Short mmCIF file of C-alpha atoms and ligand atoms in Angstrom, two decimals:
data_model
loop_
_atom_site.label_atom_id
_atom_site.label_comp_id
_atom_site.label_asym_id
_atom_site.label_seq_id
_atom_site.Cartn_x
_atom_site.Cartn_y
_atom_site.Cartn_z
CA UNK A 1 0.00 0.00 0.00
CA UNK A 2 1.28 3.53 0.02
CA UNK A 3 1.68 6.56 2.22
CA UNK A 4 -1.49 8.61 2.46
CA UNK A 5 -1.27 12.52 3.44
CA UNK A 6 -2.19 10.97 6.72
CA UNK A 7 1.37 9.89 7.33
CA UNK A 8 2.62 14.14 6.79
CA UNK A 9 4.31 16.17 9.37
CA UNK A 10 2.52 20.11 9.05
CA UNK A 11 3.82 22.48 7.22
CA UNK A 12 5.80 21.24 4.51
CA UNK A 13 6.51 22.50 0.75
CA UNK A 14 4.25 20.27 -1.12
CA UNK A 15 4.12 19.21 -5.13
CA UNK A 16 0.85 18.24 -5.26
CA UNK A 17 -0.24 16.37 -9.33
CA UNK A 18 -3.71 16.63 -9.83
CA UNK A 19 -6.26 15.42 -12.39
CA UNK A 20 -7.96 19.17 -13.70
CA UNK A 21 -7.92 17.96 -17.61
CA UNK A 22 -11.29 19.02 -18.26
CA UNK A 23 -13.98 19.73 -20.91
CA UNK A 24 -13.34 23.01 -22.99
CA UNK A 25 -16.04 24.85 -24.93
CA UNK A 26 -15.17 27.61 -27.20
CA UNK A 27 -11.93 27.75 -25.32
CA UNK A 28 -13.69 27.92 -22.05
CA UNK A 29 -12.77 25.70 -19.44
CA UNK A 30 -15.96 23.95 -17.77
CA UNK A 31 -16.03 23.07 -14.43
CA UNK A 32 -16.61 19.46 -12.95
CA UNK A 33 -16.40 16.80 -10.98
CA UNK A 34 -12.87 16.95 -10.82
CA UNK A 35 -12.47 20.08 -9.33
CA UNK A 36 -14.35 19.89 -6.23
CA UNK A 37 -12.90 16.56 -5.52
CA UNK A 38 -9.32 18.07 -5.74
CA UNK A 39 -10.26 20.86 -4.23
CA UNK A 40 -11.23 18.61 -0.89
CA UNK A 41 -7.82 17.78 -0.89
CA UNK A 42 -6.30 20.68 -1.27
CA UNK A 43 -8.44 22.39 1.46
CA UNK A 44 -6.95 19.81 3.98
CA UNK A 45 -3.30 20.16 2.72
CA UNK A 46 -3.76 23.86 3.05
CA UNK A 47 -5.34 23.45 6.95
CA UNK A 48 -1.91 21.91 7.57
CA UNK A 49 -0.59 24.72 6.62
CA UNK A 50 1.15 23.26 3.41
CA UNK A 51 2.80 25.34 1.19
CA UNK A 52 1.38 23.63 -1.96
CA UNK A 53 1.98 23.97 -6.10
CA UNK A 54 -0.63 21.89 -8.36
CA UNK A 55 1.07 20.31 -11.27
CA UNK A 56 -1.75 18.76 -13.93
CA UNK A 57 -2.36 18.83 -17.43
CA UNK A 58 -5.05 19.63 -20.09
CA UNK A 59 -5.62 18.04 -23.60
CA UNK A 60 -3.28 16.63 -25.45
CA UNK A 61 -0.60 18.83 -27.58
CA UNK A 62 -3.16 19.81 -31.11
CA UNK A 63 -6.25 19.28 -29.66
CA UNK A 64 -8.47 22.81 -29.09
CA UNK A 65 -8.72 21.56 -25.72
CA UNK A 66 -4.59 21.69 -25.12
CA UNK A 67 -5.17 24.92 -23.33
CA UNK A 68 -2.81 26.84 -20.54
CA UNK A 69 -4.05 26.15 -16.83
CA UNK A 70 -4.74 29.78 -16.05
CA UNK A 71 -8.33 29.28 -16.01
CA UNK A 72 -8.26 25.46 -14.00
CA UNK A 73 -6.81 28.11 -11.44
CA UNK A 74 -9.73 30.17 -11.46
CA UNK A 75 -11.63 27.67 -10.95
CA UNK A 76 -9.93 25.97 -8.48
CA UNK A 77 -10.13 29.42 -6.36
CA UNK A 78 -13.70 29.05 -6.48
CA UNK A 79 -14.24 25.78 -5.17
CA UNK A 80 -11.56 26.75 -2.03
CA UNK A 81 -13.34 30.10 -1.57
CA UNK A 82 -9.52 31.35 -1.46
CA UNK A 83 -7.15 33.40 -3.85
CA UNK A 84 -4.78 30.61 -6.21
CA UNK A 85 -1.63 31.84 -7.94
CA UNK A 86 -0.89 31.04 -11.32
CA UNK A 87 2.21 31.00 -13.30
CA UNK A 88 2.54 30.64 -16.80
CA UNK A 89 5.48 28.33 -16.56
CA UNK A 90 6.38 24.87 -15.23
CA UNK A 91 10.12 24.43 -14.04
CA UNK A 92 11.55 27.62 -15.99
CA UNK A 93 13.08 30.64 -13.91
CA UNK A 94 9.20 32.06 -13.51
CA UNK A 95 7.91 28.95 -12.28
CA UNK A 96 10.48 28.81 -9.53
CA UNK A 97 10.59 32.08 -8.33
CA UNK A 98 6.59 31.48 -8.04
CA UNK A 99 7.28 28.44 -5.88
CA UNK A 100 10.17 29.84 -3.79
CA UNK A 101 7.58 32.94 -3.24
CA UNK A 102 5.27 29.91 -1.60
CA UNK A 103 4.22 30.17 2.38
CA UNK A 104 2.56 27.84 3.85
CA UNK A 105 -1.11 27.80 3.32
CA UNK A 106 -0.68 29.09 -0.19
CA UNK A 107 -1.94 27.74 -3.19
CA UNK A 108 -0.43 28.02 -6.44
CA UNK A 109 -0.95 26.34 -9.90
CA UNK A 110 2.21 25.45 -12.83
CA UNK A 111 1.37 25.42 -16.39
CA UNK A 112 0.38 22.51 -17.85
CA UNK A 113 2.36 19.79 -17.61
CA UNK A 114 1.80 18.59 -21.20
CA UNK A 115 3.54 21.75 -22.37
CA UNK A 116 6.86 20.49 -21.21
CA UNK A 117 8.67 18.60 -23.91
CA UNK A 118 9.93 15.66 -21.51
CA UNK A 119 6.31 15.29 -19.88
CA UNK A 120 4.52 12.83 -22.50
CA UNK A 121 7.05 9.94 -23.73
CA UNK A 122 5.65 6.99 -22.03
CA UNK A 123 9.20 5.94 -19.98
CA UNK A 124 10.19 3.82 -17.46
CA UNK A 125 9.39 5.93 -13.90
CA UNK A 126 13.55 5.60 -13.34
CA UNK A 127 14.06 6.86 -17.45
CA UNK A 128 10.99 9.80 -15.85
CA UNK A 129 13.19 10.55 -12.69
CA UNK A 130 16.01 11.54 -15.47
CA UNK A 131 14.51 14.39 -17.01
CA UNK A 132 15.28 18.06 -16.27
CA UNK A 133 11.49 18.79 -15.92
CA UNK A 134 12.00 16.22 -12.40
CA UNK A 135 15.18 16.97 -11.01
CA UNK A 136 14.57 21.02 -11.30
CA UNK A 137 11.13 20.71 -9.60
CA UNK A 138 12.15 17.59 -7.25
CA UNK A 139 14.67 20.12 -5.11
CA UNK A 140 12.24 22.81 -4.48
CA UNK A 141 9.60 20.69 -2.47
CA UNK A 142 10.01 18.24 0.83
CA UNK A 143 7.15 16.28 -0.86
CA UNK A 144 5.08 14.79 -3.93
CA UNK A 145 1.44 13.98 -3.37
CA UNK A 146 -0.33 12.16 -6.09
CA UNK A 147 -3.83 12.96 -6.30
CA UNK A 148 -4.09 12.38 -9.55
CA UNK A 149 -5.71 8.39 -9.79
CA UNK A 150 -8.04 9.15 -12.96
CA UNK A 151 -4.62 9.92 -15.13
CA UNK A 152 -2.62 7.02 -13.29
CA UNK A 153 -2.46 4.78 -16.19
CA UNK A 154 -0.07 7.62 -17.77
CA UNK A 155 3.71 6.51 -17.42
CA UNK A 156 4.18 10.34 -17.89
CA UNK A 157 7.30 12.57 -15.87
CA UNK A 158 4.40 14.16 -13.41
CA UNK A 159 3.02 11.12 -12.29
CA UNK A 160 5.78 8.11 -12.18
CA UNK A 161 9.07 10.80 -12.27
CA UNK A 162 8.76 12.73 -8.93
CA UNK A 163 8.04 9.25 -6.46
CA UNK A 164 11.35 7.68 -7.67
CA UNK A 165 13.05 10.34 -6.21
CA UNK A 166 11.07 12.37 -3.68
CA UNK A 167 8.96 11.08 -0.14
CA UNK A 168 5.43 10.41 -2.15
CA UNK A 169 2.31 9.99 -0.74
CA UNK A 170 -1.50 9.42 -2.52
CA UNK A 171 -3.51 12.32 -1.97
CA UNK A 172 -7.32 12.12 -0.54
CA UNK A 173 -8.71 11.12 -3.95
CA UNK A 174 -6.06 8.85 -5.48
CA UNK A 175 -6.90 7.04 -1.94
CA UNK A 176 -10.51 7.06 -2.44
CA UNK A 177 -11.05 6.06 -6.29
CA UNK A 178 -8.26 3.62 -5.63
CA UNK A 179 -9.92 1.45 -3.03
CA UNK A 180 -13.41 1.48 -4.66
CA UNK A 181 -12.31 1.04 -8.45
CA UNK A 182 -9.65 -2.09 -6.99
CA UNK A 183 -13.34 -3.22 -5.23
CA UNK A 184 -14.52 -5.41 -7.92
CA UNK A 185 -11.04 -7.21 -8.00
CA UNK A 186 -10.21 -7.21 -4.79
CA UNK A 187 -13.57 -7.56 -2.66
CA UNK A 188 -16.30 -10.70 -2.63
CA UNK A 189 -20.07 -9.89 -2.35
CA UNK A 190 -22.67 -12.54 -0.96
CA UNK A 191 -25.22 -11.89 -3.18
CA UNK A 192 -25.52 -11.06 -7.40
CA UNK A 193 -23.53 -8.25 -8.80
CA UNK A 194 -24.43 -6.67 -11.75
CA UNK A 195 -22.20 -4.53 -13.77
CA UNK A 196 -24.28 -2.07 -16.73
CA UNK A 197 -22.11 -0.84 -19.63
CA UNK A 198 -22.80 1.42 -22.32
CA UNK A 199 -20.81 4.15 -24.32
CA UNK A 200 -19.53 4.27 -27.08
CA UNK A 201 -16.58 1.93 -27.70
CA UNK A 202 -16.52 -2.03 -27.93
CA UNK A 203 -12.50 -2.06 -27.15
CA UNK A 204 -12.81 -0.34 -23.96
CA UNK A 205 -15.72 -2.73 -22.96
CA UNK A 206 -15.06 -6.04 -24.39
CA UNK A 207 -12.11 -6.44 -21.87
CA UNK A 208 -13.82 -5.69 -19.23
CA UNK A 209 -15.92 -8.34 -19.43
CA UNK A 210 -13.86 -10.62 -20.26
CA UNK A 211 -11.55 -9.41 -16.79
CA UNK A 212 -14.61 -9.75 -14.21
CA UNK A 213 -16.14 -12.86 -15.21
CA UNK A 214 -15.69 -14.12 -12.07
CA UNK A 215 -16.60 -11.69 -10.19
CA UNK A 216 -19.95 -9.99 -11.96
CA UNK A 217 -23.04 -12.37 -12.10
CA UNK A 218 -25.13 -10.26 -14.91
CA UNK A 219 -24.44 -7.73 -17.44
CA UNK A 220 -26.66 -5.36 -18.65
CA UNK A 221 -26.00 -3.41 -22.04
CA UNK A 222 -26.67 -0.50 -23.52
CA UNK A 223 -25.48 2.63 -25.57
CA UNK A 224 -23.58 1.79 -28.80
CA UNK A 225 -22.03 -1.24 -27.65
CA UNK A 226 -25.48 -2.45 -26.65
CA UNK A 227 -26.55 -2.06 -30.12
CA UNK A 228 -23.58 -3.77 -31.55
CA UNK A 229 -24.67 -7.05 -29.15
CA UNK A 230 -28.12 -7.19 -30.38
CA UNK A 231 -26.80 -7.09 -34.22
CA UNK A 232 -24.49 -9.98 -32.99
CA UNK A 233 -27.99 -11.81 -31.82
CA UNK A 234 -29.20 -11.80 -34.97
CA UNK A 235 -31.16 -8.33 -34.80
CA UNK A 236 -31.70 -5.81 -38.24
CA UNK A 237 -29.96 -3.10 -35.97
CA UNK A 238 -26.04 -2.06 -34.65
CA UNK A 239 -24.73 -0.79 -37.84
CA UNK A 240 -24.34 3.14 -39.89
CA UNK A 241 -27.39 5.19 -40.86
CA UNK A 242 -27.47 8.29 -41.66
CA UNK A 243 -23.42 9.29 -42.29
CA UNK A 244 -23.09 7.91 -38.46
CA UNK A 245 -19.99 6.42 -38.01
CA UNK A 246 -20.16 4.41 -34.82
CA UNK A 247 -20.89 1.33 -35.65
CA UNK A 248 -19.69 -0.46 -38.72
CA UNK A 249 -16.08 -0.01 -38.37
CA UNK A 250 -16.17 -1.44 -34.34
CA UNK A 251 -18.01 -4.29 -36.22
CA UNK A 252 -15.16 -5.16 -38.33
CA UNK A 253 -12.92 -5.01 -36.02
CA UNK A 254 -14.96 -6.76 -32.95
CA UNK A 255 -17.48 -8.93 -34.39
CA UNK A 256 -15.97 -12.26 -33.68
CA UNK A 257 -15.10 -11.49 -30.11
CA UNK A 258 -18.76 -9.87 -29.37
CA UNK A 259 -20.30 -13.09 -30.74
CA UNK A 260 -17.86 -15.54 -29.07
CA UNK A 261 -19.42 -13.44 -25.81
CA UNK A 262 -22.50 -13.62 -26.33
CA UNK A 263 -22.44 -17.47 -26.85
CA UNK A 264 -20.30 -18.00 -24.06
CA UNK A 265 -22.11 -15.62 -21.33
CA UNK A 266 -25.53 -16.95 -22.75
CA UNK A 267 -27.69 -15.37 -20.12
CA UNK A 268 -25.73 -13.63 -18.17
CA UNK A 269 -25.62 -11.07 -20.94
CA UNK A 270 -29.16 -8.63 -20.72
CA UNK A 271 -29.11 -6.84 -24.18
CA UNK A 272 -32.16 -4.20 -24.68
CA UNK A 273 -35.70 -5.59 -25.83
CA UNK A 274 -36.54 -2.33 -26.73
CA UNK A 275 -35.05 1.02 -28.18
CA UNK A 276 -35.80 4.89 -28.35
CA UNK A 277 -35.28 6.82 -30.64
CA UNK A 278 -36.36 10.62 -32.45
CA UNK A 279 -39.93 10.56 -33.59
CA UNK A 280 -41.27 12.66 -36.28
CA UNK A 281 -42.78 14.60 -34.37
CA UNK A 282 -39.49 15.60 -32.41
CA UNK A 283 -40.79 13.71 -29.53
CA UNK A 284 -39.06 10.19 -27.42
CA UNK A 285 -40.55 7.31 -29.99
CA UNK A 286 -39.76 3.53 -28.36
CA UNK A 287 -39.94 0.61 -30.44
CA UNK A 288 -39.58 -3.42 -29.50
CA UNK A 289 -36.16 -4.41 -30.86
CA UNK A 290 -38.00 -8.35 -31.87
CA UNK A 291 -38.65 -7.29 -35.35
CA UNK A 292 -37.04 -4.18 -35.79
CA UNK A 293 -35.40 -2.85 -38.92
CA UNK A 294 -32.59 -0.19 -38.76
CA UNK A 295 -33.78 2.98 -40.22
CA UNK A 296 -32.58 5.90 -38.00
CA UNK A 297 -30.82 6.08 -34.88
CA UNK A 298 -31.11 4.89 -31.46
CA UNK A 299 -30.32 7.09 -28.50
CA UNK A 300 -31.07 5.30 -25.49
CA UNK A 301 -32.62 2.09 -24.36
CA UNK A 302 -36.44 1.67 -24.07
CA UNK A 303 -38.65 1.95 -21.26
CA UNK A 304 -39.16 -1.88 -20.62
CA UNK A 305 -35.40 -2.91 -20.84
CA UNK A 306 -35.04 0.47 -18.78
CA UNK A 307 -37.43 -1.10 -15.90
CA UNK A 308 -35.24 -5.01 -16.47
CA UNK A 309 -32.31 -3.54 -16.04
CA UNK A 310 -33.70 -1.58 -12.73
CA UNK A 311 -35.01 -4.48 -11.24
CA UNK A 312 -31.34 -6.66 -11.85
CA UNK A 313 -30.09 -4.20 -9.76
CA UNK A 314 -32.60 -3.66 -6.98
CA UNK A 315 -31.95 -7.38 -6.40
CA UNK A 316 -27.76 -6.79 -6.38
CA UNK A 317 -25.29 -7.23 -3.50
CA UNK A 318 -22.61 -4.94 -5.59
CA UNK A 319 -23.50 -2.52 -9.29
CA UNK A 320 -20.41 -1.10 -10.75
CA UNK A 321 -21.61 1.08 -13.95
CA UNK A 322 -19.47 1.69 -16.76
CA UNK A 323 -20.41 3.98 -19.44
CA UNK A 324 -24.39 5.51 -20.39
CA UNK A 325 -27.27 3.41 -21.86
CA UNK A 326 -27.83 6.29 -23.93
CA UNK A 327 -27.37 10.41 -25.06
CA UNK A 328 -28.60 11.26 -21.76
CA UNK A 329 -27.17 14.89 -22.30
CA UNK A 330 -30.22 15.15 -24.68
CA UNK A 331 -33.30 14.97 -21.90
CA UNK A 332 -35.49 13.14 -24.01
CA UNK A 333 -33.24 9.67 -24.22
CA UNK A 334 -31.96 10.43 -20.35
CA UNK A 335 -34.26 7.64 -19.40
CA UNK A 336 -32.47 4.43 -19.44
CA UNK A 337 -29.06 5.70 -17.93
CA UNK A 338 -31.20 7.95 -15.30
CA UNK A 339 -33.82 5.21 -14.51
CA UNK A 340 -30.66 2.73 -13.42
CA UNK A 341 -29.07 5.55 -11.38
CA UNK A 342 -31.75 5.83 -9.40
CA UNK A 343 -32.49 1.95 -9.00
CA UNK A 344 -28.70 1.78 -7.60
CA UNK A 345 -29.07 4.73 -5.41
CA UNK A 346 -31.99 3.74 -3.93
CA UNK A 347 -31.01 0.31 -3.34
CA UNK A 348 -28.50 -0.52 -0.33
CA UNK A 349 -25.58 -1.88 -2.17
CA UNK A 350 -21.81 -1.61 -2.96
CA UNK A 351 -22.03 0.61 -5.91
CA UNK A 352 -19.31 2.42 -8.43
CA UNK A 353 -20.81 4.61 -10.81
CA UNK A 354 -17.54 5.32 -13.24
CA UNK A 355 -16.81 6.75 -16.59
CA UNK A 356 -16.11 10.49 -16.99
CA UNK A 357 -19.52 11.20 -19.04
CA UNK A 358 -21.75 8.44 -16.86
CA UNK A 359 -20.71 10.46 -13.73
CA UNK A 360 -21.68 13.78 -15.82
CA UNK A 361 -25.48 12.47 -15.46
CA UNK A 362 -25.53 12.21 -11.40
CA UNK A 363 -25.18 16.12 -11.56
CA UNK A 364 -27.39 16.42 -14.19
CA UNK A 365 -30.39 14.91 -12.93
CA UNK A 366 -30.09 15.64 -9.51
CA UNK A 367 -28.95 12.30 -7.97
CA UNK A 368 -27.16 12.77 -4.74
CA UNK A 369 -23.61 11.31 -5.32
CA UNK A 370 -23.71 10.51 -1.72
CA UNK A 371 -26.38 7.80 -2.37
CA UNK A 372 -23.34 5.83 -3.95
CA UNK A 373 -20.39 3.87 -2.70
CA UNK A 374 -18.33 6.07 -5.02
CA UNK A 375 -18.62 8.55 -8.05
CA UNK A 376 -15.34 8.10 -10.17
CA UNK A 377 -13.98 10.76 -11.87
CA UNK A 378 -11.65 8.41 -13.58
CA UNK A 379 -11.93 7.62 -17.24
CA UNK A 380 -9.25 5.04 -19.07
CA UNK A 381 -8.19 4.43 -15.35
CA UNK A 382 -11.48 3.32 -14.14
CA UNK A 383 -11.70 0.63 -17.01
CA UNK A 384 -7.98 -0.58 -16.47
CA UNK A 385 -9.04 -0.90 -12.56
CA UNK A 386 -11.94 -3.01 -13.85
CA UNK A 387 -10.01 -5.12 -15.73
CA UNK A 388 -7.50 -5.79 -13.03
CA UNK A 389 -4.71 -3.99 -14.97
CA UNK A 390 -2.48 -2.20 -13.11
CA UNK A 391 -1.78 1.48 -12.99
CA UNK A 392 1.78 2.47 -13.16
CA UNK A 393 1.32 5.50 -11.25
CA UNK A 394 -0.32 3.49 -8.48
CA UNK A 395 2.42 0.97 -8.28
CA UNK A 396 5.02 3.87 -8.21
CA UNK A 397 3.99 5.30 -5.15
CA UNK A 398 3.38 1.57 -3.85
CA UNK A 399 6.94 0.76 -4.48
CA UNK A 400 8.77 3.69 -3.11
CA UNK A 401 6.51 3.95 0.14
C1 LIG B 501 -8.31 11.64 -18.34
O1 LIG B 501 -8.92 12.68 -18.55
O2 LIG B 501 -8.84 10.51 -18.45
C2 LIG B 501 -6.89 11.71 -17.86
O3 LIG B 501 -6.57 13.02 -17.50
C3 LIG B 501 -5.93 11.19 -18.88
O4 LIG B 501 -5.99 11.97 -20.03
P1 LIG B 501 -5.38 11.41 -21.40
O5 LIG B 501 -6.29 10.30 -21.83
O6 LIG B 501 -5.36 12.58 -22.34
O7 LIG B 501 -4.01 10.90 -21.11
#
């Protein structure tokens, strides 16, 4: 296991790496999930009186969303109710003066980390230790936190450098999606658990159930991957109309697997009996998928495999959820993905609602996240901790405790 913030002496000079990548919208940065969760974190660290700098990243170098951090601090500053410094620099002259400026109980936030040439070659932690982005920032602090368990999976110089060569410690949520996401490898429940996956993408999901097997007693599918089970069952639905481009190419590449699964997990797999889609008159239209042939696209589950799926999980010891049943950011085809939520939250069970997007719908439909074992905020993470894979930045701060 490794060293929590628990195992801190007060007042030290903290680097703390956080997870703020985030939506961006016209070049706005939207808030989330991921902030307020830091932010509880932070707010601790800083009522230790911690002299603390964020390091994180946004985007990925040529995407519109591979923006400067200057707003993530803004934003930050509003979740802690308290003034955060930002400098537009990460280990330069600036960023160090900023740092060495630090008292404790101060918050301040680097530049993203992404912007840093040595940052993003997946490397060996020791190769990561190397670079001059490390061993100029390494000096300036008495300790690395990692907070950052959603981008974990990254063998990047912010996450797997700094613990090779600096006391490192998991920060408040590292600790908490760690133990919850490890749950479904690591825990046994006495009665059926029930895992629902949707999304969009058949390589992210196929794994997974392949990895828990053992573990999950039902699955229950929905969103495009759903779709791409039922074509595998025989049904006139699960590929392109329209110009879409979801679903013939993940055919191509998946459709042996998703048919070996679906003859191997015989009824273990629940695929939808019925599907929603846009009627004419702009309204929710539902049809029975027995029967059905593809003419425009489906956006969520329908009401009856909605109500199924609910019931599977009212009767669960454990539900992890993994991706939506359908566009729930469009109201009308919010049923399916809401109408589970709710059937997990009120029913007393381990639960792990995880996926960046699925999380998304909690917030927008008013479910209290506090009626869950744990809201993840963790994306490609979450699915490697499904699938039993480790992270590298979790075993790095493992190791060197
Ligand atoms: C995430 O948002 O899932 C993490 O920050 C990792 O981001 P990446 O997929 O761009 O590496």
């Amino acid at each position: 296991m490794f060293q929590t913030i628990d195992d801190l002496e007060p007042g030290q000079r903290l680097l703390v790496r956080c997870d703020l990548n985030s939506p961006v919208e016209d070049g706005t940065v939207q808030d989330n999930r991921r902030f307020s969760r830091h932010a509880e974190t932070l707010r601790e660290l800083l009522a230790d009186d911690h002299a603390v700098a964020v390091l994180a990243h946004q985007g990925r170098p040529g995407r519109d969303s591979f923006v400067s951090l200057e707003q993530h601090a803004d934003v930050l500053a509003d979740h802690l109710d308290r003034e955060v410094g930002f400098v537009a620099d990460t280990f330069g002259e600036e960023a160090l003066a900023a740092i060495r400026d630090l008292e404790g109980g101060d918050v301040l936030v680097l530049e993203n980390a992404r912007m840093c040439d040595e940052e993003l070659p997946e490397e060996d932690p020791e190769v990561k230790a190397e670079t001059e982005f490390v061993r100029t920032l390494a000096p300036e602090f008495d300790a690395y936190v990692n907070d950052a368990y959603s981008a974990a999976h990254r063998s990047h110089a912010s996450l797997v450098g700094f613990p090779v060569v600096m006391d490192a410690y998991a920060g408040r949520v590292m600790e908490a999606e760690y133990t919850a996401n490890s749950a479904i490898q690591t825990r046994e429940f006495d009665g059926p658990v029930t895992m629902v996956l949707g999304g969009t993408k058949a390589e992210d999901l196929i794994p997974v159930i392949e990895r828990v097997d053992d573990t999950v007693d039902r699955f229950c599918l929905g969103g495009i991957v759903g779709e791409l089970f039922l074509r595998a069952a025989g049904h006139d639905v699960g590929y392109d109309v329209d110009g879409t481009e979801f679903f013939d190419h993940q055919w191509d590449d998946h459709a042996d697997t998703i048919e070996r699964i679906l003859d191997e997990y015989g009824d273990r797999l629940h695929l939808a009996t019925d599907l929603a889609y846009e009627g004419d008159d702009g309204e929710r239209a539902e049809a029975p998928v027995e029967g059905l042939a593809k003419d425009t696209s489906y956006l969520d589950v329908g009401s009856e495999t909605a109500d199924a799926y609910a019931d599977l999980v009212r009767d669960s010891e454990a539900a992890f959820v993994k991706g939506a049943l359908g566009v729930f950011e469009d109201e009308r085809f919010a049923h399916g993905t809401v109408e589970v939520l709710r059937a997990i939250a009120e029913t007393d069970c381990f639960s792990v609602v995880g996926g960046g997007d699925t999380s998304r719908a909690v917030d927008l439909y008013d479910l209290d996240a506090e009626d869950f074992s744990h809201v993840s905020i963790a994306g490609g993470a979450y699915v490697r901790a499904l699938t039993g894979e480790p992270l590298v930045g979790v075993e790095v701060l493992e190791r060197e405790a």
